[in-house]
Amino acid sequence: MFLKSRLKSIELQILNSLNNRMILSEKEKLHFQNLKKGYIGELSFDSLTKQLLTNNCIILNGLTLKLNNSTFQIDSLFIMSDTIFLFEIKNYEGDYYFSNNDFYTNSNIKILNPLNQLSRAETLLLRLLQDFGFSIPINAKVIFVNPEFTLYEAPRDLPIIFPTQINHLFKKINNKHSKIVEKHQFIADKLLSLHIEDAQYTNLPTFKYEQLRKGITCYSCDSFLISVEGHKCICMKCGHAETVSSAVMRSVNEFKLLFPEEKITSSRILEWCQVIESKKRIQRVLDKNFKKVGNYRWTFFE
Ligand SMILES: [Zn+2]
């Protein structure tokens, strides 16, 4: 059972929006692409889980936890009666090799070692569980989900599941005897209560409202080529249609994500959306979806 489903991280949402609205540096762009690729990999693991997992367990996806001053992330956690599976999911693509306990790309560039990430998360999770008063073994694995990934010279005893082994992993999990009782629910609830939604992101570029491109972007393809026709916003690039109200609300939420301190006013949102013809129309959408705080010219909403 899925107790916590995966959400796009705030960092990825912000970078996605900034990538549409300003020119990112090569380094920022690369960071954004990597985050996006990682997220796609996690989603593909989630869909395999839905397809292949038949046993009783509690699934927590995309947890950010903190123990003392150490923050750590867990991509996927399966709580079963006598084991907790901890998965670090990687969407690496292409040829890599393993040498002296490190990972290298085909062009000899050393990359962040996912096994170190895994063992850090495992150690911290184990300590958290001990703090709750439980000792339940953790089975931790790095899962490479991309079918086009190869790791040369990897020893056989590494805690790694390769794309060709994922089916077998689920078979093994399904064959375990597992009965979820109160204790497991307690562990899951406790971990959920410690989940941090808004972690601090140090890798975000600095940006100002003035420098960002304004306009509603297409829900489906991110294009700015939106035309308003009656109650619909139509994307001239991909044809995706969305109600004006939903497109405006999506834009308001994007504005709130980028500028959490700013007040939502109809003039601001009119400027932010560009394509909506009147302030009145924006006002109607805001009225429906937000609580009015004041009644002045600069009416704001929360
Ligand atoms: Zn589109």
PDB file of C-alpha atoms and ligand atoms in Angstrom:
ATOM      1  CA  MET A   1       0.000   0.000   0.000  1.00  0.00           C
ATOM      2  CA  PHE A   2       1.261   3.434  -0.948  1.00  0.00           C
ATOM      3  CA  LEU A   3       1.202   5.609   2.140  1.00  0.00           C
ATOM      4  CA  LYS A   4       3.193   8.443   0.621  1.00  0.00           C
ATOM      5  CA  SER A   5       3.331   9.047  -3.079  1.00  0.00           C
ATOM      6  CA  ARG A   6       6.098  10.910  -4.797  1.00  0.00           C
ATOM      7  CA  LEU A   7       5.893  14.615  -5.541  1.00  0.00           C
ATOM      8  CA  LYS A   8       8.144  16.712  -7.707  1.00  0.00           C
ATOM      9  CA  SER A   9      10.563  18.398  -5.314  1.00  0.00           C
ATOM     10  CA  ILE A  10      10.208  22.138  -4.749  1.00  0.00           C
ATOM     11  CA  GLU A  11      13.708  22.557  -6.141  1.00  0.00           C
ATOM     12  CA  LEU A  12      12.773  20.794  -9.387  1.00  0.00           C
ATOM     13  CA  GLN A  13       9.522  22.777  -9.668  1.00  0.00           C
ATOM     14  CA  ILE A  14      11.389  26.073  -9.226  1.00  0.00           C
ATOM     15  CA  LEU A  15      14.117  25.137 -11.691  1.00  0.00           C
ATOM     16  CA  ASN A  16      11.510  24.028 -14.210  1.00  0.00           C
ATOM     17  CA  SER A  17       9.802  27.390 -13.976  1.00  0.00           C
ATOM     18  CA  LEU A  18      13.073  29.358 -14.106  1.00  0.00           C
ATOM     19  CA  ASN A  19      14.255  27.350 -17.091  1.00  0.00           C
ATOM     20  CA  ASN A  20      11.139  28.537 -18.948  1.00  0.00           C
ATOM     21  CA  ARG A  21      11.391  32.116 -17.806  1.00  0.00           C
ATOM     22  CA  MET A  22      15.085  33.015 -17.824  1.00  0.00           C
ATOM     23  CA  ILE A  23      18.380  31.848 -19.251  1.00  0.00           C
ATOM     24  CA  LEU A  24      20.078  29.435 -16.880  1.00  0.00           C
ATOM     25  CA  SER A  25      23.848  29.053 -16.860  1.00  0.00           C
ATOM     26  CA  GLU A  26      25.225  25.809 -18.310  1.00  0.00           C
ATOM     27  CA  LYS A  27      25.888  24.547 -14.783  1.00  0.00           C
ATOM     28  CA  GLU A  28      22.361  25.369 -13.607  1.00  0.00           C
ATOM     29  CA  LYS A  29      20.899  23.794 -16.726  1.00  0.00           C
ATOM     30  CA  LEU A  30      22.863  20.608 -16.130  1.00  0.00           C
ATOM     31  CA  HIS A  31      21.726  20.493 -12.508  1.00  0.00           C
ATOM     32  CA  PHE A  32      18.115  20.942 -13.669  1.00  0.00           C
ATOM     33  CA  GLN A  33      18.447  18.208 -16.317  1.00  0.00           C
ATOM     34  CA  ASN A  34      19.956  15.823 -13.763  1.00  0.00           C
ATOM     35  CA  LEU A  35      17.182  16.458 -11.248  1.00  0.00           C
ATOM     36  CA  LYS A  36      14.562  15.989 -13.959  1.00  0.00           C
ATOM     37  CA  LYS A  37      16.144  12.763 -15.148  1.00  0.00           C
ATOM     38  CA  GLY A  38      16.363  11.470 -11.584  1.00  0.00           C
ATOM     39  CA  TYR A  39      12.691  12.246 -11.020  1.00  0.00           C
ATOM     40  CA  ILE A  40      11.692  10.445 -14.235  1.00  0.00           C
ATOM     41  CA  GLY A  41      13.717   7.435 -13.040  1.00  0.00           C
ATOM     42  CA  GLU A  42      11.913   7.464  -9.700  1.00  0.00           C
ATOM     43  CA  LEU A  43       8.534   7.594 -11.438  1.00  0.00           C
ATOM     44  CA  SER A  44       9.475   4.662 -13.626  1.00  0.00           C
ATOM     45  CA  PHE A  45      10.423   2.665 -10.506  1.00  0.00           C
ATOM     46  CA  ASP A  46       7.043   3.609  -8.954  1.00  0.00           C
ATOM     47  CA  SER A  47       5.234   2.293 -11.980  1.00  0.00           C
ATOM     48  CA  LEU A  48       7.210  -0.977 -11.819  1.00  0.00           C
ATOM     49  CA  THR A  49       6.267  -1.212  -8.143  1.00  0.00           C
ATOM     50  CA  LYS A  50       2.582  -0.803  -9.018  1.00  0.00           C
ATOM     51  CA  GLN A  51       2.869  -3.477 -11.691  1.00  0.00           C
ATOM     52  CA  LEU A  52       5.029  -6.049  -9.948  1.00  0.00           C
ATOM     53  CA  LEU A  53       4.594  -5.809  -6.193  1.00  0.00           C
ATOM     54  CA  THR A  54       1.881  -8.074  -4.821  1.00  0.00           C
ATOM     55  CA  ASN A  55       3.002  -8.597  -1.218  1.00  0.00           C
ATOM     56  CA  ASN A  56       1.852  -6.764   1.908  1.00  0.00           C
ATOM     57  CA  CYS A  57       3.956  -3.754   2.679  1.00  0.00           C
ATOM     58  CA  ILE A  58       3.783  -0.063   3.395  1.00  0.00           C
ATOM     59  CA  ILE A  59       5.473   2.114   0.785  1.00  0.00           C
ATOM     60  CA  LEU A  60       6.870   5.550   1.504  1.00  0.00           C
ATOM     61  CA  ASN A  61       8.281   7.408  -1.480  1.00  0.00           C
ATOM     62  CA  GLY A  62      10.430  10.533  -1.534  1.00  0.00           C
ATOM     63  CA  LEU A  63      11.108  11.078   2.149  1.00  0.00           C
ATOM     64  CA  THR A  64      13.391  13.828   3.422  1.00  0.00           C
ATOM     65  CA  LEU A  65      14.403  13.210   7.028  1.00  0.00           C
ATOM     66  CA  LYS A  66      16.704  14.798   9.523  1.00  0.00           C
ATOM     67  CA  LEU A  67      18.621  13.240  12.348  1.00  0.00           C
ATOM     68  CA  ASN A  68      20.446  15.719  14.578  1.00  0.00           C
ATOM     69  CA  ASN A  69      21.898  17.990  11.926  1.00  0.00           C
ATOM     70  CA  SER A  70      22.090  15.520   9.097  1.00  0.00           C
ATOM     71  CA  THR A  71      19.444  15.708   6.409  1.00  0.00           C
ATOM     72  CA  PHE A  72      19.000  12.645   4.232  1.00  0.00           C
ATOM     73  CA  GLN A  73      16.696  11.524   1.476  1.00  0.00           C
ATOM     74  CA  ILE A  74      15.056   8.204   0.882  1.00  0.00           C
ATOM     75  CA  ASP A  75      13.833   7.548  -2.652  1.00  0.00           C
ATOM     76  CA  SER A  76      11.705   4.531  -1.786  1.00  0.00           C
ATOM     77  CA  LEU A  77      11.021   2.589   1.390  1.00  0.00           C
ATOM     78  CA  PHE A  78       9.123  -0.706   1.631  1.00  0.00           C
ATOM     79  CA  ILE A  79       8.179  -1.619   5.178  1.00  0.00           C
ATOM     80  CA  MET A  80       7.548  -5.366   5.519  1.00  0.00           C
ATOM     81  CA  SER A  81       7.039  -7.499   8.607  1.00  0.00           C
ATOM     82  CA  ASP A  82      10.653  -8.444   9.213  1.00  0.00           C
ATOM     83  CA  THR A  83      12.615  -6.235   6.808  1.00  0.00           C
ATOM     84  CA  ILE A  84      12.664  -2.663   5.612  1.00  0.00           C
ATOM     85  CA  PHE A  85      13.797  -2.252   2.021  1.00  0.00           C
ATOM     86  CA  LEU A  86      15.571   1.029   1.392  1.00  0.00           C
ATOM     87  CA  PHE A  87      16.059   1.936  -2.258  1.00  0.00           C
ATOM     88  CA  GLU A  88      18.240   4.614  -3.770  1.00  0.00           C
ATOM     89  CA  ILE A  89      17.024   4.992  -7.363  1.00  0.00           C
ATOM     90  CA  LYS A  90      19.348   6.075 -10.153  1.00  0.00           C
ATOM     91  CA  ASN A  91      18.492   6.825 -13.751  1.00  0.00           C
ATOM     92  CA  TYR A  92      22.051   6.772 -15.108  1.00  0.00           C
ATOM     93  CA  GLU A  93      22.318   6.052 -18.792  1.00  0.00           C
ATOM     94  CA  GLY A  94      25.245   4.749 -20.840  1.00  0.00           C
ATOM     95  CA  ASP A  95      28.499   3.054 -19.905  1.00  0.00           C
ATOM     96  CA  TYR A  96      30.192   3.481 -16.536  1.00  0.00           C
ATOM     97  CA  TYR A  97      32.935   1.561 -14.799  1.00  0.00           C
ATOM     98  CA  PHE A  98      33.754   0.754 -11.202  1.00  0.00           C
ATOM     99  CA  SER A  99      37.289   1.182  -9.931  1.00  0.00           C
ATOM    100  CA  ASN A 100      38.782   1.517  -6.423  1.00  0.00           C
ATOM    101  CA  ASN A 101      35.321   1.749  -4.887  1.00  0.00           C
ATOM    102  CA  ASP A 102      34.278   4.596  -7.132  1.00  0.00           C
ATOM    103  CA  PHE A 103      32.099   5.146 -10.185  1.00  0.00           C
ATOM    104  CA  TYR A 104      33.496   6.625 -13.385  1.00  0.00           C
ATOM    105  CA  THR A 105      31.894   7.612 -16.662  1.00  0.00           C
ATOM    106  CA  ASN A 106      33.212   6.172 -19.879  1.00  0.00           C
ATOM    107  CA  SER A 107      35.270   9.333 -20.297  1.00  0.00           C
ATOM    108  CA  ASN A 108      36.980   8.767 -16.910  1.00  0.00           C
ATOM    109  CA  ILE A 109      35.064  11.369 -14.918  1.00  0.00           C
ATOM    110  CA  LYS A 110      34.539  10.336 -11.316  1.00  0.00           C
ATOM    111  CA  ILE A 111      30.918  10.785 -10.241  1.00  0.00           C
ATOM    112  CA  LEU A 112      29.214  10.986  -6.869  1.00  0.00           C
ATOM    113  CA  ASN A 113      29.221   7.462  -5.490  1.00  0.00           C
ATOM    114  CA  PRO A 114      25.609   6.296  -5.035  1.00  0.00           C
ATOM    115  CA  LEU A 115      26.800   3.528  -2.686  1.00  0.00           C
ATOM    116  CA  ASN A 116      28.041   6.179  -0.239  1.00  0.00           C
ATOM    117  CA  GLN A 117      24.689   7.946  -0.445  1.00  0.00           C
ATOM    118  CA  LEU A 118      22.964   4.623   0.213  1.00  0.00           C
ATOM    119  CA  SER A 119      25.058   3.666   3.201  1.00  0.00           C
ATOM    120  CA  ARG A 120      24.671   7.135   4.742  1.00  0.00           C
ATOM    121  CA  ALA A 121      20.877   6.905   4.420  1.00  0.00           C
ATOM    122  CA  GLU A 122      20.948   3.368   5.817  1.00  0.00           C
ATOM    123  CA  THR A 123      23.013   4.348   8.874  1.00  0.00           C
ATOM    124  CA  LEU A 124      20.853   7.373   9.652  1.00  0.00           C
ATOM    125  CA  LEU A 125      17.602   5.449   9.176  1.00  0.00           C
ATOM    126  CA  LEU A 126      18.842   2.658  11.412  1.00  0.00           C
ATOM    127  CA  ARG A 127      19.594   5.194  14.130  1.00  0.00           C
ATOM    128  CA  LEU A 128      16.171   6.805  13.735  1.00  0.00           C
ATOM    129  CA  LEU A 129      14.491   3.401  14.098  1.00  0.00           C
ATOM    130  CA  GLN A 130      16.568   2.697  17.190  1.00  0.00           C
ATOM    131  CA  ASP A 131      15.399   6.041  18.593  1.00  0.00           C
ATOM    132  CA  PHE A 132      11.798   4.874  18.097  1.00  0.00           C
ATOM    133  CA  GLY A 133      12.705   1.666  19.931  1.00  0.00           C
ATOM    134  CA  PHE A 134      12.677  -0.704  16.965  1.00  0.00           C
ATOM    135  CA  SER A 135      15.312  -2.969  15.631  1.00  0.00           C
ATOM    136  CA  ILE A 136      14.253  -4.205  12.255  1.00  0.00           C
ATOM    137  CA  PRO A 137      16.858  -5.135   9.636  1.00  0.00           C
ATOM    138  CA  ILE A 138      17.294  -2.821   6.672  1.00  0.00           C
ATOM    139  CA  ASN A 139      17.966  -4.219   3.240  1.00  0.00           C
ATOM    140  CA  ALA A 140      19.467  -1.309   1.291  1.00  0.00           C
ATOM    141  CA  LYS A 141      20.050  -1.322  -2.448  1.00  0.00           C
ATOM    142  CA  VAL A 142      20.922   1.095  -5.217  1.00  0.00           C
ATOM    143  CA  ILE A 143      18.540   0.434  -8.097  1.00  0.00           C
ATOM    144  CA  PHE A 144      19.570   1.388 -11.602  1.00  0.00           C
ATOM    145  CA  VAL A 145      16.338   1.722 -13.548  1.00  0.00           C
ATOM    146  CA  ASN A 146      17.532   2.751 -16.991  1.00  0.00           C
ATOM    147  CA  PRO A 147      17.712  -0.261 -19.350  1.00  0.00           C
ATOM    148  CA  GLU A 148      20.571   1.452 -21.188  1.00  0.00           C
ATOM    149  CA  PHE A 149      22.863   1.528 -18.155  1.00  0.00           C
ATOM    150  CA  THR A 150      25.968  -0.637 -17.925  1.00  0.00           C
ATOM    151  CA  LEU A 151      28.512  -0.778 -15.108  1.00  0.00           C
ATOM    152  CA  TYR A 152      31.746  -2.482 -16.093  1.00  0.00           C
ATOM    153  CA  GLU A 153      34.066  -4.171 -13.614  1.00  0.00           C
ATOM    154  CA  ALA A 154      31.565  -4.161 -10.768  1.00  0.00           C
ATOM    155  CA  PRO A 155      32.182  -6.836  -8.127  1.00  0.00           C
ATOM    156  CA  ARG A 156      29.258  -9.209  -7.644  1.00  0.00           C
ATOM    157  CA  ASP A 157      28.749  -8.439  -3.955  1.00  0.00           C
ATOM    158  CA  LEU A 158      27.810  -4.753  -4.265  1.00  0.00           C
ATOM    159  CA  PRO A 159      24.333  -3.798  -2.977  1.00  0.00           C
ATOM    160  CA  ILE A 160      23.199  -2.967  -6.501  1.00  0.00           C
ATOM    161  CA  ILE A 161      20.192  -4.028  -8.554  1.00  0.00           C
ATOM    162  CA  PHE A 162      20.754  -3.683 -12.282  1.00  0.00           C
ATOM    163  CA  PRO A 163      17.865  -3.090 -14.732  1.00  0.00           C
ATOM    164  CA  THR A 164      17.908  -6.756 -15.730  1.00  0.00           C
ATOM    165  CA  GLN A 165      17.522  -7.804 -12.056  1.00  0.00           C
ATOM    166  CA  ILE A 166      14.520  -5.666 -11.082  1.00  0.00           C
ATOM    167  CA  ASN A 167      11.935  -8.323 -11.969  1.00  0.00           C
ATOM    168  CA  HIS A 168      13.777 -10.867  -9.878  1.00  0.00           C
ATOM    169  CA  LEU A 169      13.976  -8.436  -6.940  1.00  0.00           C
ATOM    170  CA  PHE A 170      10.187  -8.061  -6.943  1.00  0.00           C
ATOM    171  CA  LYS A 171       9.746 -11.844  -7.181  1.00  0.00           C
ATOM    172  CA  LYS A 172      11.928 -12.226  -4.089  1.00  0.00           C
ATOM    173  CA  ILE A 173      10.002  -9.530  -2.224  1.00  0.00           C
ATOM    174  CA  ASN A 174       6.671 -11.088  -3.221  1.00  0.00           C
ATOM    175  CA  ASN A 175       7.784 -14.509  -1.944  1.00  0.00           C
ATOM    176  CA  LYS A 176       8.588 -13.253   1.543  1.00  0.00           C
ATOM    177  CA  HIS A 177       6.059 -13.844   4.243  1.00  0.00           C
ATOM    178  CA  SER A 178       4.803 -10.430   5.320  1.00  0.00           C
ATOM    179  CA  LYS A 179       2.044  -9.360   7.646  1.00  0.00           C
ATOM    180  CA  ILE A 180       1.627  -5.683   8.459  1.00  0.00           C
ATOM    181  CA  VAL A 181       0.723  -5.057  12.082  1.00  0.00           C
ATOM    182  CA  GLU A 182       0.405  -2.006  14.314  1.00  0.00           C
ATOM    183  CA  LYS A 183       4.156  -1.735  14.833  1.00  0.00           C
ATOM    184  CA  HIS A 184       4.769  -1.253  11.108  1.00  0.00           C
ATOM    185  CA  GLN A 185       2.051   1.345  10.829  1.00  0.00           C
ATOM    186  CA  PHE A 186       3.626   3.116  13.801  1.00  0.00           C
ATOM    187  CA  ILE A 187       7.038   3.209  12.109  1.00  0.00           C
ATOM    188  CA  ALA A 188       5.496   4.524   8.896  1.00  0.00           C
ATOM    189  CA  ASP A 189       3.466   7.218  10.663  1.00  0.00           C
ATOM    190  CA  LYS A 190       6.474   8.263  12.692  1.00  0.00           C
ATOM    191  CA  LEU A 191       8.675   8.585   9.585  1.00  0.00           C
ATOM    192  CA  LEU A 192       5.927  10.510   7.790  1.00  0.00           C
ATOM    193  CA  SER A 193       5.586  12.914  10.691  1.00  0.00           C
ATOM    194  CA  LEU A 194       9.320  13.650  10.461  1.00  0.00           C
ATOM    195  CA  HIS A 195       9.257  14.247   6.707  1.00  0.00           C
ATOM    196  CA  ILE A 196      10.486  17.735   5.793  1.00  0.00           C
ATOM    197  CA  GLU A 197       8.554  19.268   2.898  1.00  0.00           C
ATOM    198  CA  ASP A 198      10.611  22.397   2.400  1.00  0.00           C
ATOM    199  CA  ALA A 199      14.250  21.499   2.583  1.00  0.00           C
ATOM    200  CA  GLN A 200      16.724  24.313   1.943  1.00  0.00           C
ATOM    201  CA  TYR A 201      18.098  24.379  -1.553  1.00  0.00           C
ATOM    202  CA  THR A 202      21.504  25.852  -2.022  1.00  0.00           C
ATOM    203  CA  ASN A 203      21.770  25.142  -5.719  1.00  0.00           C
ATOM    204  CA  LEU A 204      19.098  27.541  -6.901  1.00  0.00           C
ATOM    205  CA  PRO A 205      20.077  30.499  -9.095  1.00  0.00           C
ATOM    206  CA  THR A 206      19.247  33.978  -7.823  1.00  0.00           C
ATOM    207  CA  PHE A 207      16.433  35.689  -9.697  1.00  0.00           C
ATOM    208  CA  LYS A 208      14.217  38.762  -9.588  1.00  0.00           C
ATOM    209  CA  TYR A 209      10.632  39.223 -10.724  1.00  0.00           C
ATOM    210  CA  GLU A 210      11.660  41.866 -13.293  1.00  0.00           C
ATOM    211  CA  GLN A 211      14.044  39.558 -15.113  1.00  0.00           C
ATOM    212  CA  LEU A 212      11.598  36.683 -15.598  1.00  0.00           C
ATOM    213  CA  ARG A 213       9.581  36.196 -18.752  1.00  0.00           C
ATOM    214  CA  LYS A 214       5.880  36.681 -18.002  1.00  0.00           C
ATOM    215  CA  GLY A 215       3.030  34.650 -19.439  1.00  0.00           C
ATOM    216  CA  ILE A 216       1.087  31.451 -18.908  1.00  0.00           C
ATOM    217  CA  THR A 217       3.022  28.374 -19.998  1.00  0.00           C
ATOM    218  CA  CYS A 218       1.411  25.282 -21.460  1.00  0.00           C
ATOM    219  CA  TYR A 219       0.725  22.542 -18.915  1.00  0.00           C
ATOM    220  CA  SER A 220       1.841  19.922 -21.359  1.00  0.00           C
ATOM    221  CA  CYS A 221       4.810  21.383 -23.296  1.00  0.00           C
ATOM    222  CA  ASP A 222       5.862  24.544 -21.344  1.00  0.00           C
ATOM    223  CA  SER A 223       5.346  26.752 -24.411  1.00  0.00           C
ATOM    224  CA  PHE A 224       4.306  30.415 -23.963  1.00  0.00           C
ATOM    225  CA  LEU A 225       2.196  30.283 -27.135  1.00  0.00           C
ATOM    226  CA  ILE A 226      -1.127  30.323 -25.332  1.00  0.00           C
ATOM    227  CA  SER A 227      -4.235  31.772 -26.860  1.00  0.00           C
ATOM    228  CA  VAL A 228      -7.418  32.445 -24.909  1.00  0.00           C
ATOM    229  CA  GLU A 229     -10.545  31.262 -26.679  1.00  0.00           C
ATOM    230  CA  GLY A 230     -13.699  31.636 -24.626  1.00  0.00           C
ATOM    231  CA  HIS A 231     -13.310  29.623 -21.442  1.00  0.00           C
ATOM    232  CA  LYS A 232     -10.239  27.787 -22.720  1.00  0.00           C
ATOM    233  CA  CYS A 233      -6.525  28.447 -22.951  1.00  0.00           C
ATOM    234  CA  ILE A 234      -5.257  26.674 -26.059  1.00  0.00           C
ATOM    235  CA  CYS A 235      -1.590  25.929 -26.708  1.00  0.00           C
ATOM    236  CA  MET A 236      -0.715  26.922 -30.259  1.00  0.00           C
ATOM    237  CA  LYS A 237       2.268  24.601 -30.203  1.00  0.00           C
ATOM    238  CA  CYS A 238       0.856  21.286 -29.003  1.00  0.00           C
ATOM    239  CA  GLY A 239      -2.889  21.898 -28.991  1.00  0.00           C
ATOM    240  CA  HIS A 240      -3.336  21.223 -25.267  1.00  0.00           C
ATOM    241  CA  ALA A 241      -6.500  22.831 -23.912  1.00  0.00           C
ATOM    242  CA  GLU A 242      -7.121  23.909 -20.331  1.00  0.00           C
ATOM    243  CA  THR A 243      -9.840  26.030 -18.739  1.00  0.00           C
ATOM    244  CA  VAL A 244      -8.829  29.660 -18.188  1.00  0.00           C
ATOM    245  CA  SER A 245      -9.513  29.260 -14.493  1.00  0.00           C
ATOM    246  CA  SER A 246      -7.201  26.264 -14.123  1.00  0.00           C
ATOM    247  CA  ALA A 247      -4.442  27.888 -16.225  1.00  0.00           C
ATOM    248  CA  VAL A 248      -4.599  31.086 -14.152  1.00  0.00           C
ATOM    249  CA  MET A 249      -4.502  29.113 -10.904  1.00  0.00           C
ATOM    250  CA  ARG A 250      -1.519  27.134 -12.144  1.00  0.00           C
ATOM    251  CA  SER A 251       0.232  30.413 -12.904  1.00  0.00           C
ATOM    252  CA  VAL A 252      -0.691  31.859  -9.510  1.00  0.00           C
ATOM    253  CA  ASN A 253       0.745  28.775  -7.828  1.00  0.00           C
ATOM    254  CA  GLU A 254       3.911  29.117  -9.867  1.00  0.00           C
ATOM    255  CA  PHE A 255       4.135  32.778  -8.836  1.00  0.00           C
ATOM    256  CA  LYS A 256       3.685  31.767  -5.169  1.00  0.00           C
ATOM    257  CA  LEU A 257       6.352  29.096  -5.538  1.00  0.00           C
ATOM    258  CA  LEU A 258       8.871  31.595  -6.934  1.00  0.00           C
ATOM    259  CA  PHE A 259       7.885  34.536  -4.712  1.00  0.00           C
ATOM    260  CA  PRO A 260       6.473  33.124  -1.485  1.00  0.00           C
ATOM    261  CA  GLU A 261       6.769  36.490   0.259  1.00  0.00           C
ATOM    262  CA  GLU A 262       4.869  38.490  -2.359  1.00  0.00           C
ATOM    263  CA  LYS A 263       1.202  39.302  -2.037  1.00  0.00           C
ATOM    264  CA  ILE A 264      -1.186  37.999  -4.657  1.00  0.00           C
ATOM    265  CA  THR A 265      -2.944  40.961  -6.260  1.00  0.00           C
ATOM    266  CA  SER A 266      -5.071  40.936  -9.387  1.00  0.00           C
ATOM    267  CA  SER A 267      -2.795  43.530 -11.053  1.00  0.00           C
ATOM    268  CA  ARG A 268       0.260  41.419 -10.340  1.00  0.00           C
ATOM    269  CA  ILE A 269      -1.346  38.274 -11.689  1.00  0.00           C
ATOM    270  CA  LEU A 270      -2.661  40.132 -14.740  1.00  0.00           C
ATOM    271  CA  GLU A 271       0.909  41.112 -15.530  1.00  0.00           C
ATOM    272  CA  TRP A 272       2.244  37.658 -14.655  1.00  0.00           C
ATOM    273  CA  CYS A 273      -0.247  35.867 -16.943  1.00  0.00           C
ATOM    274  CA  GLN A 274      -0.092  38.362 -19.846  1.00  0.00           C
ATOM    275  CA  VAL A 275      -2.659  36.661 -22.063  1.00  0.00           C
ATOM    276  CA  ILE A 276      -5.759  37.219 -19.932  1.00  0.00           C
ATOM    277  CA  GLU A 277      -7.513  40.311 -21.251  1.00  0.00           C
ATOM    278  CA  SER A 278      -8.944  41.857 -18.096  1.00  0.00           C
ATOM    279  CA  LYS A 279      -8.268  42.333 -14.423  1.00  0.00           C
ATOM    280  CA  LYS A 280     -11.901  41.453 -13.756  1.00  0.00           C
ATOM    281  CA  ARG A 281     -11.431  37.976 -15.165  1.00  0.00           C
ATOM    282  CA  ILE A 282      -8.350  37.416 -12.985  1.00  0.00           C
ATOM    283  CA  GLN A 283     -10.283  38.791 -10.020  1.00  0.00           C
ATOM    284  CA  ARG A 284     -13.090  36.259 -10.569  1.00  0.00           C
ATOM    285  CA  VAL A 285     -10.640  33.345 -10.560  1.00  0.00           C
ATOM    286  CA  LEU A 286      -8.909  34.646  -7.428  1.00  0.00           C
ATOM    287  CA  ASP A 287     -12.261  35.237  -5.717  1.00  0.00           C
ATOM    288  CA  LYS A 288     -13.224  31.638  -6.323  1.00  0.00           C
ATOM    289  CA  ASN A 289      -9.977  30.163  -5.080  1.00  0.00           C
ATOM    290  CA  PHE A 290      -8.597  32.427  -2.378  1.00  0.00           C
ATOM    291  CA  LYS A 291      -9.839  34.128   0.701  1.00  0.00           C
ATOM    292  CA  LYS A 292     -10.013  37.870   0.309  1.00  0.00           C
ATOM    293  CA  VAL A 293      -7.985  39.595   2.993  1.00  0.00           C
ATOM    294  CA  GLY A 294      -8.626  43.263   2.250  1.00  0.00           C
ATOM    295  CA  ASN A 295     -10.969  45.243   0.094  1.00  0.00           C
ATOM    296  CA  TYR A 296      -8.694  47.964  -1.231  1.00  0.00           C
ATOM    297  CA  ARG A 297      -7.271  48.708  -4.626  1.00  0.00           C
ATOM    298  CA  TRP A 298      -4.445  46.289  -3.877  1.00  0.00           C
ATOM    299  CA  THR A 299      -6.681  43.530  -2.725  1.00  0.00           C
ATOM    300  CA  PHE A 300      -4.664  40.550  -1.752  1.00  0.00           C
ATOM    301  CA  PHE A 301      -5.511  36.939  -1.229  1.00  0.00           C
ATOM    302  CA  GLU A 302      -4.199  34.118   0.875  1.00  0.00           C
TER     303      GLU A 302
HETATM  304 ZN    ZN B   1       1.680  22.921 -25.402  1.00  0.00          ZN
END
